[in-house]
Coordinates of C-alpha atoms in Angstrom, one line a residue:
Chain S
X27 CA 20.1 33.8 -12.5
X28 CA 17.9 31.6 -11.0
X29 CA 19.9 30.7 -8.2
X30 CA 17.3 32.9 -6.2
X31 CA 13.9 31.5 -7.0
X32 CA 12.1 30.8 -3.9
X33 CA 10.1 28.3 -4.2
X34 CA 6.2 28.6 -3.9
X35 CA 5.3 31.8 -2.7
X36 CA 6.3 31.7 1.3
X37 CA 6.1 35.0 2.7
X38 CA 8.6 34.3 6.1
X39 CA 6.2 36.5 8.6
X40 CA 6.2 35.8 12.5
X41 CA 2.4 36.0 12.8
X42 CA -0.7 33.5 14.2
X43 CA -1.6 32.0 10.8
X44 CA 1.9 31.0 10.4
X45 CA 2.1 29.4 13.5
X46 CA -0.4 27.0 12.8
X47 CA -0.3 23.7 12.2
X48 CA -0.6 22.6 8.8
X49 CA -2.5 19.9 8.6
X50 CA -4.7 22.9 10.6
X51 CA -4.4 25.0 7.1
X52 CA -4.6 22.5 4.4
X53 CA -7.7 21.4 6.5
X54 CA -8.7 24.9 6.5
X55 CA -8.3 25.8 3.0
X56 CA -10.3 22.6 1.7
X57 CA -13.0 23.4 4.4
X58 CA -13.4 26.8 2.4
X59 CA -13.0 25.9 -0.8
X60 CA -16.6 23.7 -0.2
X61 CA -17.9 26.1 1.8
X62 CA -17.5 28.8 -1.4
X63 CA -19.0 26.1 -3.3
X64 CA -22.0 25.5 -0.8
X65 CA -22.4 29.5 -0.9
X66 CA -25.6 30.4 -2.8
X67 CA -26.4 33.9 -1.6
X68 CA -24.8 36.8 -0.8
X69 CA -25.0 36.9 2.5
X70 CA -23.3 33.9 2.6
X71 CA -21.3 34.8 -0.1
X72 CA -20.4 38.5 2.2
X73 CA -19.8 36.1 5.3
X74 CA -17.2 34.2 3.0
X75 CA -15.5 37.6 2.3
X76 CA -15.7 38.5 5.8
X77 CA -13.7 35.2 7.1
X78 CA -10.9 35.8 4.4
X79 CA -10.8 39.2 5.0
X80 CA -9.8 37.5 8.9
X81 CA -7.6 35.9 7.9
X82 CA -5.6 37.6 5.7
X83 CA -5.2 40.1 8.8
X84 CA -4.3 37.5 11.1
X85 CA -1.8 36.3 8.5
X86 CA 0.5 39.2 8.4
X87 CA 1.2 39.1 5.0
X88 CA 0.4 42.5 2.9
X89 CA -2.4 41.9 0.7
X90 CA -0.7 43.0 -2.7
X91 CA 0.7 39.4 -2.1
X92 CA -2.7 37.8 -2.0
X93 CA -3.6 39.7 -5.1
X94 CA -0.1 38.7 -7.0
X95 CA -1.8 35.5 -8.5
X96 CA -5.0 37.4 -9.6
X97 CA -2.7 38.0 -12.9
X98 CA -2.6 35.0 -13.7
X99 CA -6.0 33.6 -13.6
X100 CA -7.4 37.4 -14.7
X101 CA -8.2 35.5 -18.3
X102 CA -10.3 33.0 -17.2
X103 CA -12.1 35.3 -14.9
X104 CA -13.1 37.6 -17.8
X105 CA -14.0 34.6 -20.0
X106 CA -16.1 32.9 -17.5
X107 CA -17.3 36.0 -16.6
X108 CA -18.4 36.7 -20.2
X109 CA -19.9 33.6 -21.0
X110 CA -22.1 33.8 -18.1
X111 CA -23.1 37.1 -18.8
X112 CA -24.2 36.7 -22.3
X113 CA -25.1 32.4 -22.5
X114 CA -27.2 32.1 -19.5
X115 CA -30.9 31.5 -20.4
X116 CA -33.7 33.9 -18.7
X117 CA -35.5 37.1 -19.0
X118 CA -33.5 40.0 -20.9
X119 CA -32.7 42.8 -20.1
X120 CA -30.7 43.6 -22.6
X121 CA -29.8 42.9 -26.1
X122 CA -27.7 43.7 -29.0
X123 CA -28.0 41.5 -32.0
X124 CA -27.1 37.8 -30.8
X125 CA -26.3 38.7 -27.2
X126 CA -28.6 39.3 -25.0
X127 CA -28.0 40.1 -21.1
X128 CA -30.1 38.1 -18.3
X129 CA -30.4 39.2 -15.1
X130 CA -30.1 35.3 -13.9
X131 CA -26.8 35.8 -16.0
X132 CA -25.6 38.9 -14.4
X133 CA -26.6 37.2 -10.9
X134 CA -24.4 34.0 -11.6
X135 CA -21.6 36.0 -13.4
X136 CA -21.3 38.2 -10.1
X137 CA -21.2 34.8 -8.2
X138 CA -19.0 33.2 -10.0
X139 CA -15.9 35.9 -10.2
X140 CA -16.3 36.3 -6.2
X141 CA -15.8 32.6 -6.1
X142 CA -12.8 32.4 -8.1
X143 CA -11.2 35.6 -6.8
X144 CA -12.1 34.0 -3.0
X145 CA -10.7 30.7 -4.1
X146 CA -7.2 31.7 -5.4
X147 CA -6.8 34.2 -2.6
X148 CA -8.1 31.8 0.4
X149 CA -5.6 29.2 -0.7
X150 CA -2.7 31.8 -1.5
X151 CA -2.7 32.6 2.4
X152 CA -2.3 28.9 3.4
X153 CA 0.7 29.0 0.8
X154 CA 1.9 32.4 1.6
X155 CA 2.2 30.8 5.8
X156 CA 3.2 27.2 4.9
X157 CA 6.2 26.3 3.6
X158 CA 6.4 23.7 0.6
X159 CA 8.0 21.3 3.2
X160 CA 5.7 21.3 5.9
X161 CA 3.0 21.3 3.1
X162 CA 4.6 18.0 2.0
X163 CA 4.6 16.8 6.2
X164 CA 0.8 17.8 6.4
X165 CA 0.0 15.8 3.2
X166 CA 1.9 12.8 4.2
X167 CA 0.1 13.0 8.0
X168 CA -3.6 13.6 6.6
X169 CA -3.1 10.9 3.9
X170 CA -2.0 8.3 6.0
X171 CA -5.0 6.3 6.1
X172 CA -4.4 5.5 2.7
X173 CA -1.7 3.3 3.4
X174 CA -4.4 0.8 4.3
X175 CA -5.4 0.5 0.8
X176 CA -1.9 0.1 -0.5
X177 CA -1.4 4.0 -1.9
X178 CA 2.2 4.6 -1.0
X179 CA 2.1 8.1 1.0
X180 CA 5.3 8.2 2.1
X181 CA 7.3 7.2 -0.6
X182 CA 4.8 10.1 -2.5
X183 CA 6.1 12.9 0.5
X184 CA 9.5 12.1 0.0
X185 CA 9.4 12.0 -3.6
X186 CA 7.6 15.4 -3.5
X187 CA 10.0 17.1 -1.0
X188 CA 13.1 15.5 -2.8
X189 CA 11.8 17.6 -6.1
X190 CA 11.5 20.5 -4.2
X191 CA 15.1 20.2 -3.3
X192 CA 16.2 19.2 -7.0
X193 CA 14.1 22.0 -8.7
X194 CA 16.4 24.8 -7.9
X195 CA 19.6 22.6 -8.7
X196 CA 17.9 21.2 -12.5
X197 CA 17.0 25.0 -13.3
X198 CA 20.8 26.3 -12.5
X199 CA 21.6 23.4 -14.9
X200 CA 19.5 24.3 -17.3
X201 CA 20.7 27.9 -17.3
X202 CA 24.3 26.6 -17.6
X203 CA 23.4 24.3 -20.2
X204 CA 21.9 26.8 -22.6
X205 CA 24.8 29.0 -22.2
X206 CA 27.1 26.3 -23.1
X207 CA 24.7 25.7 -26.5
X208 CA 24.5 29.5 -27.1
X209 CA 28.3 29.4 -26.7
X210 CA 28.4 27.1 -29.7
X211 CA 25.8 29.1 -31.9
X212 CA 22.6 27.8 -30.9
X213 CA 19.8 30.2 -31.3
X214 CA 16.2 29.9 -28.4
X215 CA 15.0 33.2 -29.3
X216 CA 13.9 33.3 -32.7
X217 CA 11.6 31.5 -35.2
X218 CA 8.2 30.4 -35.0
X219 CA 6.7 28.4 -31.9
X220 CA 7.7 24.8 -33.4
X221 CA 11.3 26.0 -34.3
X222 CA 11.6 27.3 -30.9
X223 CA 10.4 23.9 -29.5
X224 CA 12.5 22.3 -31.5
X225 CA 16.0 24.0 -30.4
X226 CA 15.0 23.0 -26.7
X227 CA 16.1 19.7 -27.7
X228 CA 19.4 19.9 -27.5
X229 CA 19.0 21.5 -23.9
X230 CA 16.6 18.7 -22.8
X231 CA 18.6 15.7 -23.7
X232 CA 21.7 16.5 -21.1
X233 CA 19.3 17.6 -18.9
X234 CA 17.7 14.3 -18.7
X235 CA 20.9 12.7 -18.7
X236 CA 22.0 14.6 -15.5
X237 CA 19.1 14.0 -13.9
X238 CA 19.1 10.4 -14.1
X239 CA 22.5 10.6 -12.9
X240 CA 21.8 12.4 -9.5
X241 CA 18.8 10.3 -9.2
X242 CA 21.1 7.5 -8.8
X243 CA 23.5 8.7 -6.7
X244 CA 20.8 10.2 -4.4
X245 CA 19.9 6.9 -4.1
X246 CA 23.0 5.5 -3.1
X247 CA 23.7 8.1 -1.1
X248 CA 19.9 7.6 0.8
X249 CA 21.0 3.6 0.9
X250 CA 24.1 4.7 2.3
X251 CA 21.9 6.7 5.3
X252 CA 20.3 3.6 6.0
X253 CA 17.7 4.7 4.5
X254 CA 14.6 1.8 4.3
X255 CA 11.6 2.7 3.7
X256 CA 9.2 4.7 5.7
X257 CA 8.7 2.1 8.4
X258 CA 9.9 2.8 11.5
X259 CA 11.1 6.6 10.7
X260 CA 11.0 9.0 13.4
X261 CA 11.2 12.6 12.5
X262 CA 12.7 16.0 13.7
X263 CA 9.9 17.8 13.7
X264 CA 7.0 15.8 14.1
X265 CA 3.5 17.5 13.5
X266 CA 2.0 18.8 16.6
X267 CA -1.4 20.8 16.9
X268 CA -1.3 23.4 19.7
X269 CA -4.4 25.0 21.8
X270 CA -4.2 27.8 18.5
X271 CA -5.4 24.6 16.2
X272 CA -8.2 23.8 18.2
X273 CA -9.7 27.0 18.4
X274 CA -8.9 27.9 13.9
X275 CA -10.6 23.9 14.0
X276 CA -13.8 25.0 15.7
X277 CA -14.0 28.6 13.9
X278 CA -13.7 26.5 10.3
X279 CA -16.4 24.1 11.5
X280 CA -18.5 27.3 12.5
X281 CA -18.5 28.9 9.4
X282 CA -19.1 26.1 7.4
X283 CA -22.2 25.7 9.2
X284 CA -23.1 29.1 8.7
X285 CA -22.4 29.3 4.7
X286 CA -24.8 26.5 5.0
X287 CA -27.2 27.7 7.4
X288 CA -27.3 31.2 5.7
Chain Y
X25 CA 39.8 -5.6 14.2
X26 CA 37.3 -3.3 13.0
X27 CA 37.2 -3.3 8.9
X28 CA 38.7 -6.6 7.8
X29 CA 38.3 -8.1 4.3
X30 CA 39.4 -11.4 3.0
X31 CA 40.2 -12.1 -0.8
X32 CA 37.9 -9.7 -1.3
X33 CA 37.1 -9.9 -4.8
X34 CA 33.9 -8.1 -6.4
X35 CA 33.5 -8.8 -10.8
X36 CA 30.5 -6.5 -12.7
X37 CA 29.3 -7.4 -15.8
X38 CA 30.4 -4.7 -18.4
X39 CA 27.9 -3.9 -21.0
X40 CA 28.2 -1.9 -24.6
X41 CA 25.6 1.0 -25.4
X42 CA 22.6 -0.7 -26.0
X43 CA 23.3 -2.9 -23.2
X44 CA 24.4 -5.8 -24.1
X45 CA 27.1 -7.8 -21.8
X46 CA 30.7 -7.7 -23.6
X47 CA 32.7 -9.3 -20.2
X48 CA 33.4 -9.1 -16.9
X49 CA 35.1 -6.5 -15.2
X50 CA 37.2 -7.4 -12.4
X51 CA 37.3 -3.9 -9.8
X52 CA 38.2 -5.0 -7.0
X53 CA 41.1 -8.0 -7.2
X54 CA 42.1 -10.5 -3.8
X55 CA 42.0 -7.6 -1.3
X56 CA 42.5 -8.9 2.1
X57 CA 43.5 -5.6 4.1
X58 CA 42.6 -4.8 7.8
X59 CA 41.8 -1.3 9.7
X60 CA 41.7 -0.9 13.4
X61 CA 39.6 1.3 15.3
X62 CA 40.7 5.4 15.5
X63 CA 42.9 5.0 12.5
X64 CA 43.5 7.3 9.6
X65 CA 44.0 5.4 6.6
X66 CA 44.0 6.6 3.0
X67 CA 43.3 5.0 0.0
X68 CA 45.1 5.8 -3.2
X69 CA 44.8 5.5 -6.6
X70 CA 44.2 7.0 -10.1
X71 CA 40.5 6.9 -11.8
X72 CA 39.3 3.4 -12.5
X73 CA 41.7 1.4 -9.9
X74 CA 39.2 0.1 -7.5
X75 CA 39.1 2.5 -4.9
X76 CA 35.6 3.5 -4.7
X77 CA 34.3 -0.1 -5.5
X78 CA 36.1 -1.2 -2.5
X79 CA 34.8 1.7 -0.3
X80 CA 31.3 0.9 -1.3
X81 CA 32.2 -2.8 0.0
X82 CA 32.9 -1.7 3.3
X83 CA 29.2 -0.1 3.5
X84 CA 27.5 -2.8 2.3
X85 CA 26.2 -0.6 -0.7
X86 CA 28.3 -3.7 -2.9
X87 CA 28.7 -7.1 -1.9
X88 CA 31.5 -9.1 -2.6
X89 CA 32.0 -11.7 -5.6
X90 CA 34.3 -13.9 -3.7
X91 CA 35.9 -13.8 0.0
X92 CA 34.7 -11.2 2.7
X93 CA 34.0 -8.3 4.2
X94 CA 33.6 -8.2 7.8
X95 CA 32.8 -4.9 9.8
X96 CA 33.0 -5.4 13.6
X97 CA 32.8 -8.9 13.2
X98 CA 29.8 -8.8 11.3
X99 CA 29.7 -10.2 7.4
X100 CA 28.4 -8.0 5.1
X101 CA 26.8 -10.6 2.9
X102 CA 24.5 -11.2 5.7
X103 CA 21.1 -9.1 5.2
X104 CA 20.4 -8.4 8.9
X105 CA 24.3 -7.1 9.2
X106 CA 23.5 -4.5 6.3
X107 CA 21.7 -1.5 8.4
X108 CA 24.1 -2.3 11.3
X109 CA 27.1 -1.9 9.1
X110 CA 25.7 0.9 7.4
X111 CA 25.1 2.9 10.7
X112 CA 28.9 2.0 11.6
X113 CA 30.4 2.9 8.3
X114 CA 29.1 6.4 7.1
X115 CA 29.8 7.7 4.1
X116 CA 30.3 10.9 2.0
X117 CA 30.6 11.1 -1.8
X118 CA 31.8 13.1 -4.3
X119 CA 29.4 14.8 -5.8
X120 CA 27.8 17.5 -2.6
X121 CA 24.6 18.3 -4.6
X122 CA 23.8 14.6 -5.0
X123 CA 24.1 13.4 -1.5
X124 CA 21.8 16.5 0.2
X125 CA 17.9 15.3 0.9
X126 CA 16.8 18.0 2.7
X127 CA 15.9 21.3 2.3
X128 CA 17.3 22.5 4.9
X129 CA 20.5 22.0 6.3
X130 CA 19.3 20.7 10.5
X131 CA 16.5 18.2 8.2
X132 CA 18.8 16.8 5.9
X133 CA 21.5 16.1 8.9
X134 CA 18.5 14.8 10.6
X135 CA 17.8 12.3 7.7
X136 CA 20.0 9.1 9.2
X137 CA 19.1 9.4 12.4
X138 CA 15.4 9.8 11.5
X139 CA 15.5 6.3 9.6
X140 CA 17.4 4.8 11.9
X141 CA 14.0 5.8 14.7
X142 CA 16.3 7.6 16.9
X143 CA 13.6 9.5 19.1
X144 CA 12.9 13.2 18.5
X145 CA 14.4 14.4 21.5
X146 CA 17.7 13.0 20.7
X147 CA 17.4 13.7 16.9
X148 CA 17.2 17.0 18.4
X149 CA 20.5 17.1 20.4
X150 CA 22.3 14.5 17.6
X151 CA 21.8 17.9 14.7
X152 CA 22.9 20.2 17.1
X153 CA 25.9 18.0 18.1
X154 CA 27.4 17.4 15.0
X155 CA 26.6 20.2 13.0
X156 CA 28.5 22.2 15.9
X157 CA 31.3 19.5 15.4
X158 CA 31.5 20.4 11.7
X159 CA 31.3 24.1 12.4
X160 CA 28.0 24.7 10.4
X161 CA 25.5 25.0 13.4
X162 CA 25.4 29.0 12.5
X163 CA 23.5 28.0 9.4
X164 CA 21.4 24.7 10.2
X165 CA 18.4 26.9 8.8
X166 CA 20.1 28.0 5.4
X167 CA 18.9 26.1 2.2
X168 CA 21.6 23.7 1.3
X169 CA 21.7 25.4 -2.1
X170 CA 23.0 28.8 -1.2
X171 CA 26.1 26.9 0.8
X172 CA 29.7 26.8 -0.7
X173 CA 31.0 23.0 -2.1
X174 CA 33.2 23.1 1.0
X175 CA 29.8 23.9 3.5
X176 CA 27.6 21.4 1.6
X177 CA 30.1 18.2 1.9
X178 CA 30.2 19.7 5.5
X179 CA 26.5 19.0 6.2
X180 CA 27.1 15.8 4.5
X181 CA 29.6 14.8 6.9
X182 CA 27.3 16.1 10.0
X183 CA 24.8 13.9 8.4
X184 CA 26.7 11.1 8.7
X185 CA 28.0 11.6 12.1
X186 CA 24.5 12.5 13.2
X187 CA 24.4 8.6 13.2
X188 CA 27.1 8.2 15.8
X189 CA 29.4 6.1 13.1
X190 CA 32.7 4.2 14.2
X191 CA 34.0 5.0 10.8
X192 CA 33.5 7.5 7.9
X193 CA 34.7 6.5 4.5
X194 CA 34.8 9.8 2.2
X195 CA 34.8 8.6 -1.3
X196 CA 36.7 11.6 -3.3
X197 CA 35.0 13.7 -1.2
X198 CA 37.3 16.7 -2.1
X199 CA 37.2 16.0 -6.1
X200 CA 34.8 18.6 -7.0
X201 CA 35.5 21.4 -5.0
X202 CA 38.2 24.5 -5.1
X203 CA 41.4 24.4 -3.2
X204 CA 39.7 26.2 0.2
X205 CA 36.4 23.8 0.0
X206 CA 39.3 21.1 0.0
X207 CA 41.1 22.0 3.0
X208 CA 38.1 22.8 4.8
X209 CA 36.8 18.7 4.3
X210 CA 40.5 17.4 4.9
X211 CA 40.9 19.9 8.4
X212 CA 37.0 18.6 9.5
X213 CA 38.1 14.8 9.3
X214 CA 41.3 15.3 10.6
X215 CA 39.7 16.8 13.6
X216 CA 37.0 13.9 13.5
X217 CA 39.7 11.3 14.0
X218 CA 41.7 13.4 16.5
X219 CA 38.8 14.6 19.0
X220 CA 35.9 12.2 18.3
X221 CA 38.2 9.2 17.6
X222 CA 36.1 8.4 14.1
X223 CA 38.4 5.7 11.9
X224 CA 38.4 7.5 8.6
X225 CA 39.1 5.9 5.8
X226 CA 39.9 8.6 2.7
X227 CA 40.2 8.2 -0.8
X228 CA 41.4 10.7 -3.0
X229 CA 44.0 11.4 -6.0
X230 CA 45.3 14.2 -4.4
X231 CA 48.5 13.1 -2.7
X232 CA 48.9 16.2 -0.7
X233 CA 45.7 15.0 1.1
X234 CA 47.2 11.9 2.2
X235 CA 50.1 13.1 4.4
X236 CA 48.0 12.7 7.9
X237 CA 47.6 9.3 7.1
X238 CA 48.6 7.0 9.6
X239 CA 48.4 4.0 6.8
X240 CA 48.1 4.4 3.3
X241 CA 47.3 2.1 0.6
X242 CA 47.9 2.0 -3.3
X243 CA 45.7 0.8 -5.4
X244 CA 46.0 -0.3 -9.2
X245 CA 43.6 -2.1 -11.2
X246 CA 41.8 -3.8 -8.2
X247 CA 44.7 -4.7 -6.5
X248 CA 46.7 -3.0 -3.2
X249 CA 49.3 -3.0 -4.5
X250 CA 51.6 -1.1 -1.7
X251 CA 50.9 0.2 1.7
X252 CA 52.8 1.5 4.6
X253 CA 52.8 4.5 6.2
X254 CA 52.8 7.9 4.0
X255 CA 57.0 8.1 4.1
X256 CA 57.1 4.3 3.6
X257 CA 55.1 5.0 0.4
X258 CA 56.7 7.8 -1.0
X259 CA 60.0 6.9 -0.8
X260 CA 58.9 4.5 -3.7
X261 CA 59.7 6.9 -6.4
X262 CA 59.8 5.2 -9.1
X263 CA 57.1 2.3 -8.4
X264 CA 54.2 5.4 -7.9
X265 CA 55.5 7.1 -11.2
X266 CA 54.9 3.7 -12.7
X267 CA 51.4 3.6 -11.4
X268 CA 50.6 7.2 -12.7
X269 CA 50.6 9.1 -9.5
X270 CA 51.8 12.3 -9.0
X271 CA 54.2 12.8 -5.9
X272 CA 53.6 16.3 -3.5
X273 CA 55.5 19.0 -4.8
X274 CA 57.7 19.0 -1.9
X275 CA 58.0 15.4 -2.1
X276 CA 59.1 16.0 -6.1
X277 CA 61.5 18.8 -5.1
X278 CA 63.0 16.6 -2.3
X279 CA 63.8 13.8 -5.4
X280 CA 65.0 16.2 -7.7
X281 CA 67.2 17.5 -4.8
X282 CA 68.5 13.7 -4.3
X283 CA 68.9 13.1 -7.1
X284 CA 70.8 16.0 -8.1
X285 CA 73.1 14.7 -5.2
X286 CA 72.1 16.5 -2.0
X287 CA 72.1 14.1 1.0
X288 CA 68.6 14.1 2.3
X289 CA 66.5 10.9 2.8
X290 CA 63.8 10.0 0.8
X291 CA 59.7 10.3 1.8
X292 CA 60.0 13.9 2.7
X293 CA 56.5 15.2 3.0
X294 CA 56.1 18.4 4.5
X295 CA 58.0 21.7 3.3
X296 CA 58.8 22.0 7.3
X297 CA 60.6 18.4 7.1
X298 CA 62.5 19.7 4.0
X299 CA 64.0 22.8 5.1
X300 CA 64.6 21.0 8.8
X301 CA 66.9 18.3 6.6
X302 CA 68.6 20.8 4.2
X303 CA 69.4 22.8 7.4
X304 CA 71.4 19.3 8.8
X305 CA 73.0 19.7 5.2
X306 CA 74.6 22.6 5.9

């Protein structure tokens, strides 16, 4: 059953935002994320709409996608959302008992849900174009720096790609594992929360067990690659910005400017 | 001489459950044994006799207690021989899931020859080479967790000749998987020592593996303790029943036949060899 989890959320799309580099994107996406933060009106706010709206085109990816991981976060929104509403000090316009409506509360409410809704979509199209491993290459390239002050990037890539590869393999465990307990009688489905937590136990321990064990044999078997470190790797697919990079750098830079401008 | 050990010995430390030491285990016992270049070899021998310890000598993934262990004239207790031998000697293990670092199947072939700084170009042409070799180039873009047990130790194998290796040890490479996944490993080395010219050493407790051997070897608690060529071997009856090994069927049948008093020789191997002798019978 979970053999066919895909991991993230890549939507496989032959389209210019997935051609991009992805240092270009993860650029990109942080570039935004300050910009929305910089944004204090709305026509800088409309402009920041605008360029998502771009890009999501560009992308090739159907927007009920973009949307998917609204659900998630649609709590939040309506708290945040709420507490602005009803806690922000200023003139009323409203009230009802204890609550009272600002319109300085309304004003940063309205802000404040375009933000988030901006922010989880502008970041699911880098996800939706990248996949997890060049992610990982991106990270590893734009962190490299770091190395100077002893932070060990590559050995943080690797580990990061080598979950990516176990994740799929540890959850088919899991799944065989809990069958195997159910098979003798244990029960995951009912009781309160702290009984349930408690019969994950028994699933936990093996897992943890196995997973130490491939850890070590990944190991060896890494040794056994001649595998030594990150000095002196060469890779496949080394990162490459094209003439497309240039020209997403240069739009980024200009809207920043603008938010800011504006 | 390409492999060549000498009183090889190598001792571990054996320890109870909560780690402390209770003696010393002795896996691998005086083995001085030699392999030429473009052999087949095969290493026998039932769980806990040696085998793998030795194999991971001959990779420098163990060092040896006592004696030596020299690869193409380079000793293995040396630290600058270690990559070098390791790029010689590839090897594939038993387990397929725990030997697979990429993602994907052309990245995780790529993996040796990325940390050995082969340049990108011939990275490149060194994925497409030997996953074409192993007959998975259709599906160098598949993740390796939707392949078969027979397809994954095949990217494992591309992986390791992706490094351009003189030798390839497989380490019970066919323990895990089903009877097809088994004969597709044992038909890709066989054709790795024919038309590449790879040494491959294999270990395995399957004795119908072992038939393509040019030399095989017996082991029993760290010791090699027969070798000769598959026939040579197997016509020792009763010294492999001692040592727990199961003959071929055919091989069983042929004994049973002999002994039943049917003139055949002994160290018959393949059903083909059988019916050719009972045919001289007649």
């Amino acid at each position: 059953m979970f053999k066919d989890i895909t991991l993230g959320q890549f939507y496989q799309a032959d389209s210019v935002m997935h051609s991009l580099d992805p240092r270009t994107k993860l650029v990109g996406t942080f570039l935004y994320i300050i910009a929305l933060f910089i944004a204090n009106d709305a026509a800088a706010m409309a402009a920041a709409v605008v360029f998502l709206c771009i890009a999501i085109a560009l992308s090739r990816v159907p927007a009920s996608f973009m949307f998917r991981g609204m659900k998630g976060i649609a709590l939040i929104l309506l708290l945040t959302v709420g507490f602005n509403i009803f806690l922000t000090p200023g003139v009323p316009i409203w009230t009802w008992g204890p609550l009272k409506v600002t319109a300085e509360g309304l004003r940063s409410a309205a802000f404040l849900a375009c933000r988030l809704v901006l922010l989880i979509s502008g970041t699911s199209v880098m996800t939706l174009t990248t996949t997890p491993n060049s992610l990982t290459d991106a990270m590893e390239s734009l962190l490299l720096p770091l190395t100077h002050i002893k932070v060990p990037v590559h050995e943080i890539a690797l580990m990061m790609s080598i979950a990516l590869r176990f994740i799929p393999i540890l959850m088919e465990e899991t799944d065989k594992i809990m069958k195997a307990q159910m098979a003798r009688g244990a029960d995951f489905e009912s009781g309160n929360f702290m009984k349930r937590a408690k019969s994950m136990v028994p699933i936990l321990v093996p897992l943890f067990v196995s997973a130490f064990r491939r850890a070590s044999d990944l190991a060896m078997a890494m040794e056994a690659r001649c595998y030594s470190g990150g000095e002196g790797r060469t890779k496949l697919k080394p990162l490459k910005y094209g003439r497309g990079d240039v020209v997403a750098y240069i739009v980024q830079i200009a809207f920043v400017a603008a938010v800011i401008l504006l | 001489m390409f492999i060549e050990t000498k009183n090889l010995v190598f001792e571990y430390i054996e320890r109870d459950e909560e780690g402390n030491p209770t003696g010393v285990k002795r896996a691998v016992d005086d083995v001085s044994l030699q392999v030429k270049k473009g052999e087949f070899i095969a290493i026998l021998g039932h769980n806990g006799s040696g085998k793998s310890t030795l194999a991971k000598q001959l990779n420098a993934l163990l060092y040896p207690t006592e004696g030596s262990v020299f690869i193409d004239g380079m000793d293995s207790a040396e630290d600058e021989n270690v990559i070098p031998i390791r790029q010689k000697v590839g090897m594939v293990f038993q387990n397929p899931d725990n030997q697979i670092i990429g993602t994907v199947v052309e990245e995780d072939v790529a993996f040796g020859p990325e940390n050995l700084g082969v340049p990108t170009d011939e990275i490149r042409q060194r994925v497409d080479e030997s996953l074409k070799v192993l007959g998975m180039y259709d599906l160098r873009l598949h993740s390796p967790n939707h392949l078969s047990g027979g397809q994954k130790q095949r990217v494992a194998i591309a992986g390791v000749v992706a490094m351009h290796p003189t030798c390839i040890i497989l380490d019970e490479s066919t323990a895990m998987l089903d009877p097809g996944g088994r004969a597709e490993v044992i038909r890709a080395a066989r054709a790795l020592n024919d038309v590449e010219e790879i040494t491959v050493i294999l270990i395995t407790h399957y004795m119908d593996e072992i038939i393509y051997a040019n030399r095989v070897f017996v082991m029993n608690e760290g010791k090699v303790v027969m070798q000769g060529s598959p026939e040579e071997v197997f016509s020792n009856v009763e010294t492999l029943r001692a040592l727990r090994l199961d003959l071929p069927v055919v091989t069983q049948l042929a004994e049973s036949l002999r002994e039943s008093g049917v003139k055949i020789p002994s160290g018959i191997l393949t059903t083909e060899r059988l019916i050719e002798e009972l045919k001289k019978c007649r």
